[in-house]
CSV table of C-alpha atoms and ligand atoms in Angstrom, one decimal:
chain,number,residue,atom,x,y,z
E,1,MET,CA,-11.8,-2.6,8.5
E,2,VAL,CA,-13.2,-2.3,12.0
E,3,TYR,CA,-13.7,-5.5,13.9
E,4,ASP,CA,-16.2,-6.5,16.6
E,5,ASN,CA,-13.8,-8.3,19.0
E,6,ILE,CA,-10.2,-9.2,19.5
E,7,VAL,CA,-9.6,-13.0,19.5
E,8,LEU,CA,-6.3,-14.3,20.8
E,9,ILE,CA,-5.1,-17.6,19.3
E,10,GLY,CA,-1.9,-19.6,19.9
E,11,PHE,CA,-0.6,-22.8,21.3
E,12,MET,CA,-1.3,-24.0,24.9
E,13,GLY,CA,0.6,-22.0,27.4
E,14,SER,CA,1.6,-19.2,25.0
E,15,GLY,CA,0.1,-16.6,27.3
E,16,LYS,CA,-3.3,-15.9,25.7
E,17,THR,CA,-5.1,-15.5,29.1
E,18,THR,CA,-2.4,-13.4,30.7
E,19,VAL,CA,-2.3,-11.1,27.6
E,20,GLY,CA,-6.0,-11.0,27.3
E,21,LYS,CA,-6.5,-9.8,30.9
E,22,VAL,CA,-3.9,-7.0,30.6
E,23,LEU,CA,-4.9,-5.9,27.0
E,24,SER,CA,-8.6,-5.8,27.8
E,25,ARG,CA,-7.9,-3.5,30.8
E,26,GLN,CA,-5.7,-1.2,28.7
E,27,LEU,CA,-8.3,-1.0,25.9
E,28,PHE,CA,-11.3,-0.7,28.2
E,29,LYS,CA,-12.8,-3.9,26.8
E,30,ASP,CA,-14.4,-6.9,28.5
E,31,PHE,CA,-12.2,-10.0,28.9
E,32,VAL,CA,-13.5,-13.5,28.3
E,33,ASP,CA,-11.7,-16.8,28.3
E,34,VAL,CA,-13.4,-19.6,26.3
E,35,ASP,CA,-12.1,-22.4,28.5
E,36,THR,CA,-13.3,-20.7,31.6
E,37,VAL,CA,-16.8,-20.0,30.1
E,38,ILE,CA,-17.0,-23.7,29.1
E,39,GLU,CA,-15.8,-24.9,32.6
E,40,THR,CA,-18.4,-22.7,34.3
E,41,GLU,CA,-21.2,-23.7,32.0
E,42,GLN,CA,-20.4,-27.4,32.3
E,43,ASN,CA,-19.5,-27.2,36.0
E,44,ALA,CA,-16.4,-29.3,35.1
E,45,SER,CA,-12.7,-28.7,34.4
E,46,VAL,CA,-11.3,-29.1,30.8
E,47,THR,CA,-9.5,-32.2,32.1
E,48,GLU,CA,-12.7,-33.7,33.4
E,49,ILE,CA,-14.6,-32.9,30.2
E,50,PHE,CA,-11.8,-34.6,28.1
E,51,LYS,CA,-11.8,-37.6,30.4
E,52,ASN,CA,-15.6,-38.1,30.9
E,53,LYS,CA,-17.0,-36.9,27.5
E,54,GLY,CA,-14.1,-37.0,25.1
E,55,GLU,CA,-12.2,-34.5,23.1
E,56,GLU,CA,-14.8,-34.4,20.3
E,57,HIS,CA,-17.5,-33.3,22.8
E,58,PHE,CA,-15.1,-30.6,24.1
E,59,ARG,CA,-14.6,-29.3,20.5
E,60,ALA,CA,-18.3,-29.0,19.9
E,61,LEU,CA,-18.6,-27.0,23.1
E,62,GLU,CA,-15.8,-24.7,21.9
E,63,GLN,CA,-17.6,-24.0,18.6
E,64,LYS,CA,-20.8,-23.3,20.4
E,65,CYS,CA,-19.1,-21.0,22.9
E,66,ILE,CA,-17.2,-18.9,20.3
E,67,ASN,CA,-20.4,-18.6,18.2
E,68,GLU,CA,-22.2,-17.2,21.2
E,69,LEU,CA,-19.4,-14.9,22.3
E,70,THR,CA,-18.9,-13.4,18.9
E,71,LYS,CA,-22.5,-12.3,18.7
E,72,LYS,CA,-21.5,-9.6,21.1
E,73,LYS,CA,-18.9,-6.8,20.5
E,74,GLY,CA,-16.1,-5.1,22.4
E,75,GLN,CA,-14.4,-8.1,24.0
E,76,VAL,CA,-10.9,-9.5,24.1
E,77,ILE,CA,-11.5,-13.3,23.8
E,78,ALA,CA,-8.8,-15.8,24.8
E,79,THR,CA,-9.3,-19.2,23.0
E,80,GLY,CA,-8.0,-22.6,23.8
E,81,GLY,CA,-5.0,-23.7,21.6
E,82,GLY,CA,-7.2,-26.1,19.6
E,83,LEU,CA,-10.2,-23.8,19.0
E,84,PRO,CA,-9.0,-22.3,15.7
E,85,ILE,CA,-8.0,-25.7,14.5
E,86,TYR,CA,-11.5,-27.3,15.0
E,87,SER,CA,-13.8,-24.3,15.0
E,88,THR,CA,-14.6,-21.4,12.7
E,89,ILE,CA,-14.2,-17.9,14.2
E,90,SER,CA,-16.4,-15.0,13.0
E,91,ASP,CA,-14.7,-13.0,10.3
E,92,LYS,CA,-15.7,-9.9,12.2
E,93,SER,CA,-12.9,-10.8,14.7
E,94,LEU,CA,-9.4,-9.3,14.8
E,95,ILE,CA,-7.4,-12.5,15.2
E,96,VAL,CA,-4.1,-12.0,17.0
E,97,TYR,CA,-1.7,-15.0,17.0
E,98,ILE,CA,0.6,-15.2,20.0
E,99,ASP,CA,3.6,-16.6,18.3
E,100,ALA,CA,5.9,-18.3,20.8
E,101,ASP,CA,8.4,-21.1,20.1
E,102,PHE,CA,7.7,-24.5,21.7
E,103,ASP,CA,10.7,-24.4,24.0
E,104,VAL,CA,9.8,-20.9,25.2
E,105,ILE,CA,6.3,-22.1,26.1
E,106,LEU,CA,7.6,-25.1,28.1
E,107,LYS,CA,10.0,-22.9,30.0
E,108,ARG,CA,7.4,-20.2,30.8
E,109,LEU,CA,4.6,-22.5,31.9
E,110,PRO,CA,4.4,-23.2,35.7
E,111,ALA,CA,4.0,-26.9,36.7
E,112,LYS,CA,0.4,-26.2,37.9
E,113,GLU,CA,-0.6,-24.8,34.5
E,114,HIS,CA,1.2,-27.6,32.7
E,115,ALA,CA,-0.8,-30.2,34.7
E,116,LYS,CA,-4.2,-28.7,33.7
E,117,ARG,CA,-3.6,-29.4,30.0
E,118,PRO,CA,-4.3,-33.0,28.9
E,119,LEU,CA,-2.7,-32.6,25.5
E,120,LEU,CA,0.6,-31.3,27.0
E,121,GLN,CA,1.3,-34.3,29.1
E,122,ASP,CA,3.3,-36.2,26.5
E,123,GLU,CA,6.0,-33.8,25.4
E,124,SER,CA,6.9,-35.4,22.0
E,125,ARG,CA,3.2,-35.6,21.1
E,126,ALA,CA,2.7,-32.0,22.2
E,127,GLN,CA,5.7,-30.9,20.0
E,128,ALA,CA,4.1,-32.8,17.0
E,129,LEU,CA,0.8,-31.0,17.7
E,130,PHE,CA,2.6,-27.7,17.8
E,131,ASP,CA,4.3,-28.4,14.4
E,132,GLN,CA,1.0,-29.4,12.9
E,133,ARG,CA,-0.9,-26.3,14.2
E,134,ILE,CA,1.4,-23.4,13.6
E,135,GLY,CA,0.5,-23.1,9.9
E,136,THR,CA,-3.2,-22.7,10.7
E,137,TYR,CA,-2.5,-20.2,13.4
E,138,LYS,CA,-0.4,-18.1,10.9
E,139,ASP,CA,-3.0,-18.4,8.1
E,140,LEU,CA,-5.8,-17.2,10.4
E,141,ALA,CA,-4.0,-14.3,12.0
E,142,THR,CA,-4.9,-10.7,11.1
E,143,PHE,CA,-1.7,-9.9,13.1
E,144,SER,CA,1.0,-12.2,14.6
E,145,VAL,CA,3.1,-11.0,17.5
E,146,ASP,CA,6.6,-12.4,18.3
E,147,ALA,CA,5.9,-13.8,21.8
E,148,ASN,CA,9.4,-15.0,22.5
E,149,GLN,CA,10.1,-11.7,24.2
E,150,SER,CA,8.8,-10.7,27.6
E,151,VAL,CA,5.0,-10.7,28.0
E,152,ASN,CA,4.9,-7.0,28.9
E,153,THR,CA,6.9,-6.2,25.7
E,154,PHE,CA,4.7,-8.0,23.3
E,155,ILE,CA,1.5,-6.8,25.0
E,156,HIS,CA,2.6,-3.3,24.0
E,157,VAL,CA,3.3,-4.4,20.5
E,158,ILE,CA,-0.3,-5.7,20.2
E,159,ARG,CA,-1.8,-2.6,21.8
E,160,ASP,CA,0.1,-0.3,19.5
E,161,PHE,CA,-1.0,-2.2,16.4
E,162,ILE,CA,-4.6,-2.0,17.5
E,163,LEU,CA,-4.5,1.7,18.3
E,164,ASP,CA,-2.4,2.7,15.3
E,165,GLN,CA,-4.6,0.8,12.8
E,166,ARG,CA,-7.8,2.0,14.5
E,167,VAL,CA,-9.2,-1.5,14.0
E,168,LEU,CA,-11.6,-1.6,17.0
W,1,S3P,C1,-6.2,-27.3,24.1
W,1,S3P,C2,-5.8,-26.1,24.8
W,1,S3P,C3,-6.3,-25.8,26.1
W,1,S3P,C4,-7.7,-26.4,26.4
W,1,S3P,C5,-7.6,-27.8,26.1
W,1,S3P,C6,-7.2,-28.2,24.7
W,1,S3P,C7,-5.6,-27.6,22.8
W,1,S3P,O1,-6.3,-24.3,26.3
W,1,S3P,O2,-8.6,-25.7,25.6
W,1,S3P,O3,-6.8,-28.4,27.1
W,1,S3P,O4,-6.1,-28.5,22.1
W,1,S3P,O5,-4.6,-27.0,22.5
W,1,S3P,P1,-5.0,-23.4,26.4
W,1,S3P,O6,-4.5,-23.1,25.1
W,1,S3P,O7,-5.5,-22.2,27.2
W,1,S3P,O8,-4.0,-24.2,27.2
């Protein structure tokens, strides 16, 4: 099967945006980040949207955004960690799960990035969210990559899978 787009899924801070930027360059695709598109369109940060309009509103914006983006082809799309939980993603997408352990994510995430994520502020609640979500991430994935290794290493693994399988 040949897919329209590559969609990166995984928990907050697993490296979807970093991976997406590098991978899109290597594969000569456009890179889009759903959170950034929403922030630009709403002229507000994710934290502000959560605070002023609530999480449910944010989830509706995510569904609308991914629907619009997947009408086009040839992109690497980084999603927010909750998007695949609350939204449906076009079945013409090659879904790659960035599979990192919770402790690896916490260690890797700089303080500034940590502060931007409202759902990561309470560590035990974030761990519970992680435990709840991993099953869905795994079920949705066309391909899961072990993201507990260095970012550069697992980017190569994703790229090799895509090129070997001729899926794009
Ligand atoms: C969320 C993840 C965030 C962002 C929002 C909610 C989540 O994106 O969409 O804070 O529910 O997991 P990242 O996965 O890029 O941190």
